[in-house]
Short mmCIF file of C-alpha atoms and ligand atoms in Angstrom, two decimals:
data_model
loop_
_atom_site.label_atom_id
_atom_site.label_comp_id
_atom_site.label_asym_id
_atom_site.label_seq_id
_atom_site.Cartn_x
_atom_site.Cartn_y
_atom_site.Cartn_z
CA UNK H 1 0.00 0.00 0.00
CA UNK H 2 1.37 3.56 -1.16
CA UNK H 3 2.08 5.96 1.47
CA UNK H 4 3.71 9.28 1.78
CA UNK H 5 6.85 9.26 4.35
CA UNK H 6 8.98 12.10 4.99
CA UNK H 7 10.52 14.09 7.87
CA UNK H 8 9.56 17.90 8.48
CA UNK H 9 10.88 20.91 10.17
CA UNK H 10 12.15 23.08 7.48
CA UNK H 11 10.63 25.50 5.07
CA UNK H 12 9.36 24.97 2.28
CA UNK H 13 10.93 27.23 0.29
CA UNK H 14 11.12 28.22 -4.33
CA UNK H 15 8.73 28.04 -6.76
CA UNK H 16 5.56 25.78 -7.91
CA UNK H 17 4.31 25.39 -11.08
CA UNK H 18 0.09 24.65 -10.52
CA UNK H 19 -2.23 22.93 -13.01
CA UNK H 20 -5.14 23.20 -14.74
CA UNK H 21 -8.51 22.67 -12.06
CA UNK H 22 -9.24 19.61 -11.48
CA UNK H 23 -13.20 20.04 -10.64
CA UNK H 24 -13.27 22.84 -13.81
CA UNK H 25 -11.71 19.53 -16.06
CA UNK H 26 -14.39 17.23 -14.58
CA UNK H 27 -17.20 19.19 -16.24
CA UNK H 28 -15.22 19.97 -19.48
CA UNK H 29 -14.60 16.07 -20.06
CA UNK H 30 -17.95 15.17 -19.71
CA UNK H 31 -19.40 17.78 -22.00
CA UNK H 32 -16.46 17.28 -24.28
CA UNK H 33 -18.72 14.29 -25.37
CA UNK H 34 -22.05 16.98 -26.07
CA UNK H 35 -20.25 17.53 -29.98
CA UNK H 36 -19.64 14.36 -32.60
CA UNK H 37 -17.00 17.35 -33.71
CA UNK H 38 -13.30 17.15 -32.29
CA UNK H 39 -13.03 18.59 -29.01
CA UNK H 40 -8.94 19.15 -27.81
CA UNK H 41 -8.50 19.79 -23.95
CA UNK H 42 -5.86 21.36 -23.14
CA UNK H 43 -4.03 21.82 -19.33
CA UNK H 44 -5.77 19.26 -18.02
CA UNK H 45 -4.64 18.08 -14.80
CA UNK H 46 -2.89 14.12 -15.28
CA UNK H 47 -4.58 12.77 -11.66
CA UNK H 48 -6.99 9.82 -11.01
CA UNK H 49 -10.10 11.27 -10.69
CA UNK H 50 -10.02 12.74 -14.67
CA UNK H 51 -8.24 9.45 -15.54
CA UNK H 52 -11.28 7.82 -14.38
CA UNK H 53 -13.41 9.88 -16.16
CA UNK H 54 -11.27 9.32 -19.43
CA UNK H 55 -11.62 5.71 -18.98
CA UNK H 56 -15.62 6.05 -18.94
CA UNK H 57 -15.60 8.30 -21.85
CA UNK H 58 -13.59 5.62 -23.66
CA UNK H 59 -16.27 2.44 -22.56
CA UNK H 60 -19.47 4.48 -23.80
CA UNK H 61 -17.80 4.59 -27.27
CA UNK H 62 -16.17 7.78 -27.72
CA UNK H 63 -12.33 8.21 -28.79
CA UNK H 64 -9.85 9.57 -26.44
CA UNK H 65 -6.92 10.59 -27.78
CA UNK H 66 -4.41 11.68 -24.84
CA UNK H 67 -1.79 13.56 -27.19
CA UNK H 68 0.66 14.18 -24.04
CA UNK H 69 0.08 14.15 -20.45
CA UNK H 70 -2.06 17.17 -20.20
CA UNK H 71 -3.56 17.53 -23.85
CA UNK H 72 -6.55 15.33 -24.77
CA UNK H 73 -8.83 14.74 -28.07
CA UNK H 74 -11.96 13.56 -27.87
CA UNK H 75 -14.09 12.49 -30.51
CA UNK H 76 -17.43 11.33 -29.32
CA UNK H 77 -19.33 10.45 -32.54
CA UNK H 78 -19.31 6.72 -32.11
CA UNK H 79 -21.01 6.92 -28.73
CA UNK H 80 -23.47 3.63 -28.59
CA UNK H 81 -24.37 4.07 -24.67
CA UNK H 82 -26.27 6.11 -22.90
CA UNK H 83 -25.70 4.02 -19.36
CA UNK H 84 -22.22 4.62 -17.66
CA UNK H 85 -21.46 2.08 -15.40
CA UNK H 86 -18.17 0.75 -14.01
CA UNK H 87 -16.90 0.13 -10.31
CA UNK H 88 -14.35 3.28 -10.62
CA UNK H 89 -16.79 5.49 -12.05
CA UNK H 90 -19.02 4.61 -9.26
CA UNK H 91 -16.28 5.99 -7.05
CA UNK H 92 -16.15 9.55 -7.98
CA UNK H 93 -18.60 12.29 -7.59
CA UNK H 94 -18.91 13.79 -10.98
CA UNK H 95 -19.82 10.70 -12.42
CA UNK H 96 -22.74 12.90 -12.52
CA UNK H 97 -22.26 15.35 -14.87
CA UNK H 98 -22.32 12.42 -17.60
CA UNK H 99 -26.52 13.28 -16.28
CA UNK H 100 -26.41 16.41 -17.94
CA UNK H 101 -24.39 16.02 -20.56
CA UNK H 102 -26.12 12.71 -21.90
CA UNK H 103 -29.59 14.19 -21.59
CA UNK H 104 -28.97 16.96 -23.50
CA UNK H 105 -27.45 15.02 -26.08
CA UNK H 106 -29.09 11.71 -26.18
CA UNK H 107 -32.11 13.29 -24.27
CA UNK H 108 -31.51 9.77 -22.38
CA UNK H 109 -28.81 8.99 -19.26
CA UNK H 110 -28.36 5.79 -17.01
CA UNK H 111 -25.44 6.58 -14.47
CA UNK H 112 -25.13 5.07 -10.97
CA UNK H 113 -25.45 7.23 -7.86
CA UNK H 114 -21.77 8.92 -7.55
CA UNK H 115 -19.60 8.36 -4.65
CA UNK H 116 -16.60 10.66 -4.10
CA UNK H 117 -14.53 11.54 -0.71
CA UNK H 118 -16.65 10.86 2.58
CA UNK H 119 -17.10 14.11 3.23
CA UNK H 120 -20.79 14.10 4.02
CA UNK H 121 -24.01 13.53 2.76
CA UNK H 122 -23.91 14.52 -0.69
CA UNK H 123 -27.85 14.45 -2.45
CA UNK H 124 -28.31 14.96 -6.11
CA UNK H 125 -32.24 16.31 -5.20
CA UNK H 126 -31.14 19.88 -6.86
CA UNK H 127 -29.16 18.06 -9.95
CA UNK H 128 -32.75 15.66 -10.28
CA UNK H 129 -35.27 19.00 -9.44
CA UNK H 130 -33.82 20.61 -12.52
CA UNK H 131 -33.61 17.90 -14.78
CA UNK H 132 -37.09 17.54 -14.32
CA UNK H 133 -37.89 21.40 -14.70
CA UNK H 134 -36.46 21.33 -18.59
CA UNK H 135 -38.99 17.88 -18.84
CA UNK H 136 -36.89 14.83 -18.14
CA UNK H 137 -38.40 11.90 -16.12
CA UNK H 138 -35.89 11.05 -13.60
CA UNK H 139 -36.29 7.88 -11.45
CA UNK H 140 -33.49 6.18 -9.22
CA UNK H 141 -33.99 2.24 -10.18
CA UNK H 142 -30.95 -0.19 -8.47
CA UNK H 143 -28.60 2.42 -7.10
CA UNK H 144 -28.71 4.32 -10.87
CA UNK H 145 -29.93 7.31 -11.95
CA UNK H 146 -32.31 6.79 -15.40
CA UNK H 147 -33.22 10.34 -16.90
CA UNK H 148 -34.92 10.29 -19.96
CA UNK H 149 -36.83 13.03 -22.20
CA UNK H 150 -38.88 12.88 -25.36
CA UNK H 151 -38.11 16.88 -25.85
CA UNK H 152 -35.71 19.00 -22.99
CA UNK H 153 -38.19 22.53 -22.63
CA UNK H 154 -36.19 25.58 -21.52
CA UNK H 155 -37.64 26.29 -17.99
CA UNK H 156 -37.12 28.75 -15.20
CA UNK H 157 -35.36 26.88 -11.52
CA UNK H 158 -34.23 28.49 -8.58
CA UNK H 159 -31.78 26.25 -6.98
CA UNK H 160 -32.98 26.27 -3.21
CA UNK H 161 -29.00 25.68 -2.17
CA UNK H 162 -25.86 26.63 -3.87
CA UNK H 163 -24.45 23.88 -5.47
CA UNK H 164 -21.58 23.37 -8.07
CA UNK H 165 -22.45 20.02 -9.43
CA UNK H 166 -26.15 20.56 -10.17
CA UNK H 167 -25.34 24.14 -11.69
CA UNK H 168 -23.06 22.88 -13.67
CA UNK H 169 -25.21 19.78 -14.52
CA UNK H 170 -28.26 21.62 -15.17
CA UNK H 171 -26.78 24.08 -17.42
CA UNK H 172 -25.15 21.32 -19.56
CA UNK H 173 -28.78 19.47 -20.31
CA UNK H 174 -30.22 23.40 -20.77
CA UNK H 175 -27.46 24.46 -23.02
CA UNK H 176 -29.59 21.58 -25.93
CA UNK H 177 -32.80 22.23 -24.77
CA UNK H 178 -35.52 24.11 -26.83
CA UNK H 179 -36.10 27.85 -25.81
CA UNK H 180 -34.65 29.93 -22.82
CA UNK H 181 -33.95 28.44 -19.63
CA UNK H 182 -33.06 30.62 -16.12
CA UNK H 183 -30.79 29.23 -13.41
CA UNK H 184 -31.15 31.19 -9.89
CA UNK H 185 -28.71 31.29 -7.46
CA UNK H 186 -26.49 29.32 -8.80
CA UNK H 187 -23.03 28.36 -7.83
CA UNK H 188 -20.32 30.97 -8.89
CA UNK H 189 -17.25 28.82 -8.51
CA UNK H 190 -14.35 30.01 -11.00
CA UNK H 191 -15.05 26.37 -12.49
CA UNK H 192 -18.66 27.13 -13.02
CA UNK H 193 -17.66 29.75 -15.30
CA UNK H 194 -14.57 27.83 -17.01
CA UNK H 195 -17.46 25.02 -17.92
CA UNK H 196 -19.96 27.88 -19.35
CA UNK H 197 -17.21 29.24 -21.37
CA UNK H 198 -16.18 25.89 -22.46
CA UNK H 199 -19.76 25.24 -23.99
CA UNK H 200 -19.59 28.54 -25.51
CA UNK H 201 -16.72 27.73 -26.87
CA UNK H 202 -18.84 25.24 -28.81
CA UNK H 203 -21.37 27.41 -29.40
CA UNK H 204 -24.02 27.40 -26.98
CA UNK H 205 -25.51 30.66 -25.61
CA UNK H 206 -24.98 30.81 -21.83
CA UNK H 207 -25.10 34.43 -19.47
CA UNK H 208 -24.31 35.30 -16.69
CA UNK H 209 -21.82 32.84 -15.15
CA UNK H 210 -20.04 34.05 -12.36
CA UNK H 211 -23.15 35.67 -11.14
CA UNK H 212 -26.42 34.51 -9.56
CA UNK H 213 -28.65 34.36 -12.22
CA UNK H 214 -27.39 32.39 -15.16
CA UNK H 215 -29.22 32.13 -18.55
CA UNK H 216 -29.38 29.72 -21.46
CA UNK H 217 -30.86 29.94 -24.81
CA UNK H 218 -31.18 26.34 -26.06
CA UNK H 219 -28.91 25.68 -29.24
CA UNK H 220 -29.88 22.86 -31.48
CA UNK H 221 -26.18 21.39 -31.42
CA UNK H 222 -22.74 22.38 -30.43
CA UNK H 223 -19.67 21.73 -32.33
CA UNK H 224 -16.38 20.63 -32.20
CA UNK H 225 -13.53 23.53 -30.09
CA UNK H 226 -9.99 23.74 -28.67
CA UNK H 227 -10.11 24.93 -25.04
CA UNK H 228 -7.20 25.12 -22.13
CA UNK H 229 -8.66 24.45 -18.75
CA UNK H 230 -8.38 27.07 -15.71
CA UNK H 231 -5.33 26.71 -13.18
CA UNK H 232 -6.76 24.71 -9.61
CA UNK H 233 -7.05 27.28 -7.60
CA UNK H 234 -7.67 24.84 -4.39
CA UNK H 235 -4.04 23.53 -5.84
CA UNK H 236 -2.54 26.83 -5.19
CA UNK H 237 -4.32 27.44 -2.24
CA UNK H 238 -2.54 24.02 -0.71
CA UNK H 239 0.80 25.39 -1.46
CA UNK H 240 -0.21 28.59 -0.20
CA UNK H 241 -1.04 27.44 3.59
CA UNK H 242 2.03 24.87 2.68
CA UNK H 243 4.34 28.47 2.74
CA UNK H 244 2.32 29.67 5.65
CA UNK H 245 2.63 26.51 7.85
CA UNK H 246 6.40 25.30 7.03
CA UNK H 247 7.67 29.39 7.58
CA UNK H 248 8.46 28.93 4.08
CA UNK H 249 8.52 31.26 1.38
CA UNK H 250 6.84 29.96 -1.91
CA UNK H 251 5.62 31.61 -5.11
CA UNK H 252 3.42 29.58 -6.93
CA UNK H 253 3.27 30.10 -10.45
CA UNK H 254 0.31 30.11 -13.80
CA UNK H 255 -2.62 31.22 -11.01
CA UNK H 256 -5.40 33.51 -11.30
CA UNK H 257 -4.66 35.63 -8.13
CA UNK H 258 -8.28 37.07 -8.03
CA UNK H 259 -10.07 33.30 -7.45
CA UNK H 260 -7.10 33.17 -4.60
CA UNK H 261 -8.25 36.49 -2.61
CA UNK H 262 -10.23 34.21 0.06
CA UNK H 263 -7.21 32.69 0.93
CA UNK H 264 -4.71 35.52 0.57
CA UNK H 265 -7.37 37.59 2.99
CA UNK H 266 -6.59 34.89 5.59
CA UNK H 267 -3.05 34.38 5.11
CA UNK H 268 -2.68 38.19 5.61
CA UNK H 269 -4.62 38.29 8.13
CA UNK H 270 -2.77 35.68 10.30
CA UNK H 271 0.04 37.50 9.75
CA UNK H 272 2.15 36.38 6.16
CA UNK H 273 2.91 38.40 3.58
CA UNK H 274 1.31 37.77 0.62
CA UNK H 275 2.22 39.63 -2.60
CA UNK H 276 0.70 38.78 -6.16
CA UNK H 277 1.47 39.30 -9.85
CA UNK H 278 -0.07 38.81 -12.61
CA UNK H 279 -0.03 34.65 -12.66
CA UNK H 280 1.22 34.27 -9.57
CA UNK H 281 1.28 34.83 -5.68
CA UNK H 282 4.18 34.60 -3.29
CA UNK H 283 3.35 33.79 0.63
CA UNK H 284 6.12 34.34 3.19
CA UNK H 285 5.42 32.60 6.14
CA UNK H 286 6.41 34.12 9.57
CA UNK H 287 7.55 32.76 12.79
CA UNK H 288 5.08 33.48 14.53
CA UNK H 289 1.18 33.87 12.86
CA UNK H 290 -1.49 34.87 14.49
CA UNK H 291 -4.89 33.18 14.83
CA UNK H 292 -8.18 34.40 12.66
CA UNK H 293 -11.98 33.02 12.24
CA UNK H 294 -13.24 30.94 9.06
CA UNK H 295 -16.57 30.16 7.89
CA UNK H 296 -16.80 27.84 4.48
CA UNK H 297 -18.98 29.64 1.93
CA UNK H 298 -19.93 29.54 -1.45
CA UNK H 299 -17.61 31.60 -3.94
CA UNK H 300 -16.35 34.08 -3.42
CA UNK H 301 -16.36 32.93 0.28
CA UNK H 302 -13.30 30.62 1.68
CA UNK H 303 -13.24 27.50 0.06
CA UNK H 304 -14.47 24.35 1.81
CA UNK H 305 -12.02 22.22 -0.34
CA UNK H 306 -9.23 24.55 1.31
CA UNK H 307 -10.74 24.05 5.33
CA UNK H 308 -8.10 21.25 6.46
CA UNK H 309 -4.87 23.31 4.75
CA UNK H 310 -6.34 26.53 6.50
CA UNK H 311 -6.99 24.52 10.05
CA UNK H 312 -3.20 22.72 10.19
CA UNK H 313 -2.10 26.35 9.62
CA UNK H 314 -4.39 27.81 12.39
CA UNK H 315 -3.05 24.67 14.74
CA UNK H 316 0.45 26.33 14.72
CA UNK H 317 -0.61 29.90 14.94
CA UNK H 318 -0.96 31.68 18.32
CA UNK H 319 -4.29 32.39 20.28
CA UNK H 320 -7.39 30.25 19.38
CA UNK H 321 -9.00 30.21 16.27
CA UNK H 322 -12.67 28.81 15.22
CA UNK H 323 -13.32 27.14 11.63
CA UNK H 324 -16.92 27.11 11.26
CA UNK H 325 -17.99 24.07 8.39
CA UNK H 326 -20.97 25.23 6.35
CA UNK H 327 -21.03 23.19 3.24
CA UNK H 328 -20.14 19.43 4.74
CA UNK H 329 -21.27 18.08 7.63
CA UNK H 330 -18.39 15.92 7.72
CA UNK H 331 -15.31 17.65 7.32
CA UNK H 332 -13.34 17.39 10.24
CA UNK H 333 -12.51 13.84 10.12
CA UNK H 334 -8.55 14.80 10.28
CA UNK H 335 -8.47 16.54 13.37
CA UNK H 336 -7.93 13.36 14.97
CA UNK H 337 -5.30 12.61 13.04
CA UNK H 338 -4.11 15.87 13.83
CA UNK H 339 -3.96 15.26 17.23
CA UNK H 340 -1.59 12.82 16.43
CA UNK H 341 1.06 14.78 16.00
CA UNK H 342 0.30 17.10 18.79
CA UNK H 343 -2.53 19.33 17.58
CA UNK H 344 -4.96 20.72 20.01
CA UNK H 345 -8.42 20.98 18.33
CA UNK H 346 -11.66 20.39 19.76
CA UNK H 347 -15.14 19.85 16.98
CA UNK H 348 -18.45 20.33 18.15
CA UNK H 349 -20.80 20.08 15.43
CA UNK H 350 -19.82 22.21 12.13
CA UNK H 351 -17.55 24.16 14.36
CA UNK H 352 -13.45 23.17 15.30
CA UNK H 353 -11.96 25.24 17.96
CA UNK H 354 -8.50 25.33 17.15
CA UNK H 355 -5.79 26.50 20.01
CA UNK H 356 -2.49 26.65 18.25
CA UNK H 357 0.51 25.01 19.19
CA UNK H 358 4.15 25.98 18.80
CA UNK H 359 4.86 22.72 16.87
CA UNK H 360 3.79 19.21 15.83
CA UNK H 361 5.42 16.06 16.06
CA UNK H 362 5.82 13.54 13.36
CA UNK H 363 3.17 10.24 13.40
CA UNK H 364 1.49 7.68 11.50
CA UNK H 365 -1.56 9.25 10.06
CA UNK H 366 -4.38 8.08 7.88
CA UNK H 367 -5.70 10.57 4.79
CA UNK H 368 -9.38 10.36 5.47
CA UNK H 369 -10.19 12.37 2.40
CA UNK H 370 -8.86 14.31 -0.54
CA UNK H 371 -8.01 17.61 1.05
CA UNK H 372 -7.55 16.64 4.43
CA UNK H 373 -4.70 14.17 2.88
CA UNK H 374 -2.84 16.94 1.75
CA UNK H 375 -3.66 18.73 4.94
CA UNK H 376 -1.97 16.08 6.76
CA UNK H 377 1.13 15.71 4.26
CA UNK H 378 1.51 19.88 5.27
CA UNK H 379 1.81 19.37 9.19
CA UNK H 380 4.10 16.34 8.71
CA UNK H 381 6.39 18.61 6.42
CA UNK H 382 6.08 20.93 9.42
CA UNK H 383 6.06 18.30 12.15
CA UNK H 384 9.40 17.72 14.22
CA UNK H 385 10.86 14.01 12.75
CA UNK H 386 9.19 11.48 10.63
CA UNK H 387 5.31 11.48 9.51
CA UNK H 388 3.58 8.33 7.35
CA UNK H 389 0.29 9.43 5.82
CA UNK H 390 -1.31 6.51 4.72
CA UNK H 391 -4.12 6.02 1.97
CA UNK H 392 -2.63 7.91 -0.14
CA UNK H 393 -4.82 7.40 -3.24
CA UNK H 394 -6.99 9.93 -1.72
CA UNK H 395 -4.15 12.65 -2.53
CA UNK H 396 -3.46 11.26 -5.57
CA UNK H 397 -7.54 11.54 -6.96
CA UNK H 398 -6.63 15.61 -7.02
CA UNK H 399 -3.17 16.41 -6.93
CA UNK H 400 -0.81 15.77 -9.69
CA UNK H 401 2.76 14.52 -8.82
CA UNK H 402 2.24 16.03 -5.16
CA UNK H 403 5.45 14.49 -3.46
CA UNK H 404 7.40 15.46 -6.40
CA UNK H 405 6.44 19.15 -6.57
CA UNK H 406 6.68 19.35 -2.63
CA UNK H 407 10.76 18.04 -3.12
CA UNK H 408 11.10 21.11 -5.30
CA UNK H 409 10.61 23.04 -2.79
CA UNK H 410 12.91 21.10 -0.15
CA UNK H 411 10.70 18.89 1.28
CA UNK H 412 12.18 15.88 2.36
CA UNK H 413 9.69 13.34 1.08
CA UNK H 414 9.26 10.29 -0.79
CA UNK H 415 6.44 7.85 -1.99
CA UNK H 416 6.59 4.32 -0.42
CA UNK H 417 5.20 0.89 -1.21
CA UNK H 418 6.49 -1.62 1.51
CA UNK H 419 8.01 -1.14 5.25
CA UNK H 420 11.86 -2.06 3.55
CA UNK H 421 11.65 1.32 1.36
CA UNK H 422 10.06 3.51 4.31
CA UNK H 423 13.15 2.62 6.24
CA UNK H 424 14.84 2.79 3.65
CA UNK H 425 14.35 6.44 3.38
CA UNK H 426 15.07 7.25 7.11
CA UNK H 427 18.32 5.19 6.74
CA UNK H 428 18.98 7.98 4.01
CA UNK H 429 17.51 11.20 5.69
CA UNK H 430 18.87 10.12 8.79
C1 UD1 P 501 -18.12 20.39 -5.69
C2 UD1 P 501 -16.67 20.00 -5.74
C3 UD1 P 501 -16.12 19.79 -4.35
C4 UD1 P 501 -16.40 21.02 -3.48
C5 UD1 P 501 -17.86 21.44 -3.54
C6 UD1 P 501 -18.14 22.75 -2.84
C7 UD1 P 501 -16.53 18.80 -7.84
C8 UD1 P 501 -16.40 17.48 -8.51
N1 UD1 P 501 -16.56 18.77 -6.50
O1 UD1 P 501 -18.82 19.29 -5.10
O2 UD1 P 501 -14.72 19.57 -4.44
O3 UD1 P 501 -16.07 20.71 -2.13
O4 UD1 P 501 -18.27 21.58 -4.92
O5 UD1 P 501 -17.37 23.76 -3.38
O6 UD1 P 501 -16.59 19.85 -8.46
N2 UD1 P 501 -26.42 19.80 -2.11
C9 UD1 P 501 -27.73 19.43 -1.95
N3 UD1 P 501 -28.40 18.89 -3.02
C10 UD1 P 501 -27.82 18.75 -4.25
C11 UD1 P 501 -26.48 19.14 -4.41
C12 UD1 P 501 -25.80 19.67 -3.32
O7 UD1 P 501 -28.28 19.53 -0.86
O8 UD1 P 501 -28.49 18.26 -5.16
C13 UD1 P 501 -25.68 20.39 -0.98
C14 UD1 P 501 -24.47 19.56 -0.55
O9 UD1 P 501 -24.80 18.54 0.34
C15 UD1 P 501 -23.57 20.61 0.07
C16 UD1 P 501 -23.87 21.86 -0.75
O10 UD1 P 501 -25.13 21.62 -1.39
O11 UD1 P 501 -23.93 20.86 1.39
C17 UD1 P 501 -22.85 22.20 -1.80
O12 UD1 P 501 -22.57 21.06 -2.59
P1 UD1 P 501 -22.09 21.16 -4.11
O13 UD1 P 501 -21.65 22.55 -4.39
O14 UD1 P 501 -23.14 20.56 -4.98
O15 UD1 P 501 -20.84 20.22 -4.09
P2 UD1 P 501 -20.40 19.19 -5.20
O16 UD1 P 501 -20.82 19.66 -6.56
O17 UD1 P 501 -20.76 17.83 -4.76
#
């Protein structure tokens, strides 16, 4: 079993190169198959999670052409399914865009219930409410959703919650239905808007992404584009608290600084200096940081996919600090792992109290998700000694080459397979 070793203490310290958005590529992909045109992809992210997605593409019939490790054609054409089913797919949450994007097409879609990081409950209800607004009958038969419409009607739906995935889902099915359809209060998530321009890009009609209010006029079909994806701004964000946590000084490079200011608000706050160019934004970390509040909103508010990063920097910052959860129930699943190495944070509900610590100790610690993997990979770099972060696929579902891009900033750490090579590597590091 894979698992990240390596022994912390120093700063992180040089330059990071980040990659296209993982969650922005996840839509793209699946509407990539909404043309029998040529679509090329550009910048997309080479991690498991889009992999998987490739791989489901591919079994449904369509071509996938990966020209080099970030550059993809797809030719969709040949498709001869409508129902996506394997035991990966299943694994991943945005198994349900191929919803959307087949309904609008096909006007027909059979794709099993996603799964994705434990993070929570995660319903569809909003993704199935407007589904059935444009006209589709949508039943959940064996674990699978079935979605299936003789015509898709343009139709007006307010979405009662923010949500990414069924903004994103809804306006992919709206984007081939007939006549004008109205999305409110909608999700306005930098990817949101890298999808809409992505199926404008292949000439559908879609407003007001970005904003609240997001509107469609139905095109009869879209066509064939070249498109380079958005750089991951939760990514950058990891590197970010990375700089903040280690004392480190790191500019990380090809980033849109404006879908960073939630972060760079809090970094300054607690004391960093943060200082950003045109692509990129350089956090100096100081000895001592200072503690700060965070609630997980929507865009533009702070990320929840950035709430573990931001809490292992709070757990080494002075005075008490509160991280209030709005978006996942379950989010917090780390701090015990935190605690581990010598973190002092107490959850009650949605809400960790954190009361920072001068410094953490290396342990053996278990990734219980995506982002709180990499969480726990930052307070090991910072820890005193050696730290083993097991279950390490969850890290490696969203970020691409982590360990390797972490070395080139001086981390001392190394991907393992067996017992023999983690000692291995503290024979070496001594
Ligand atoms: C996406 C991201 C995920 C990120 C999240 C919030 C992808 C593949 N994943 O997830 O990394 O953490 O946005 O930024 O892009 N909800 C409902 N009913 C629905 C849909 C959502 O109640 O039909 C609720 C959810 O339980 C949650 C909130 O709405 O409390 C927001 O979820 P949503 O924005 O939909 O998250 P995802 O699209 O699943």
């Amino acid at each position: 079993m894979e698992q990240f070793i390596m022994k912390g203490g120093n700063p992180l310290v040089g330059e990071v190169t980040i990659g296209g958005a993982k969650n922005a590529a996840l839509g793209i992909l699946a509407a990539s198959i909404m043309t029998d045109e040529d679509v090329l992809i550009e910048n997309l992210p080479d991690v498991r999670d889009i992999n998987v997605l490739l791989e489901a593409i591919q079994e449904i019939g369509a071509s996938v052409d990966r020209i080099d490790r970030h550059t993809v054609k797809i030719n969709a054409s040949d498709i001869h399914e409508v129902s996506v089913d394997d035991e990966y797919i299943r694994r991943i949450r945005a198994s349900y865009y191929f919803i959307g994007a087949l309904l609008g097409k096909y006007k027909s879609a059979q794709v099993p219930l996603p799964g994705g990081c434990n993070i929570g409950s995660r319903p569809i209800d909003l993704h199935i409410k407007g589904f059935r607004a444009l006209g589709a009958k949508v039943e959940i038969e064996r674990g699978a959703v079935l979605a299936h419409a003789i015509d898709l009607v343009g139709s007006h739906i307010y979405l009662d919650k923010v949500s990414v995935g069924a903004t994103i889902n809804i306006m992919m099915a709206a984007a081939l239905a007939e006549g004008q359809t109205i999305i409110e209060n909608v999700a306005k998530e930098p990817h949101v808007v890298d999808v809409a321009n992505f199926l404008n890009s292949m000439g559908a009609n879609i407003k007001g992404a970005g904003t609240d209010i997001i509107r469609i006029k139905g095109v009869r079909k879209l066509h064939g584009t070249e498109y380079s994806i958005i750089p991951d701004q939760i990514e950058a964000g990891t590197f970010m608290c990375a700089a903040a946590a280690t004392r480190g000084d790191i500019t990380v490079r090809n980033v849109i600084p404006k879908h960073l200011e939630a972060i760079s608000a809090k970094l300054l706050e607690i004391g960093c200096e943060v200082v950003e160019f045109d692509d990129a934004v350089r956090v100096v970390g100081k000895p001592k940081q200072r503690h700060t509040n965070i609630n997980t909103l929507p865009y533009p508010g702070f990320p929840t996919d950035m709430q573990p990063q931001m809490t292992v920097t709070l757990a080494l910052a002075e005075g008490t600090s509160i991280v209030t959860e709005s978006i996942f129930e379950n989010r917090f699943k780390y701090v015990d792992e935190l605690a581990r190495m010598g973190g002092s944070i107490k959850v009650e509900g949605n809400v960790a109290i954190i009361g920072g610590v001068d410094g953490f100790t290396g342990a053996q610690v278990n990734a219980p998700d995506l982002r709180a993997g990499a969480a726990l990979v930052i307070a090991g770099l910072a820890a005193e000694g050696f730290t083993v972060v097991d279950e390490i696929g969850y890290i490696q579902r969203g970020y691409e080459h982590f360990e390797e891009k972490l070395r080139g900033l001086g981390a001392q750490i190394e991907k393992v397979d067996s017992d023999k090579e983690a000692q291995k590597f503290r024979l070496k590091i001594g």
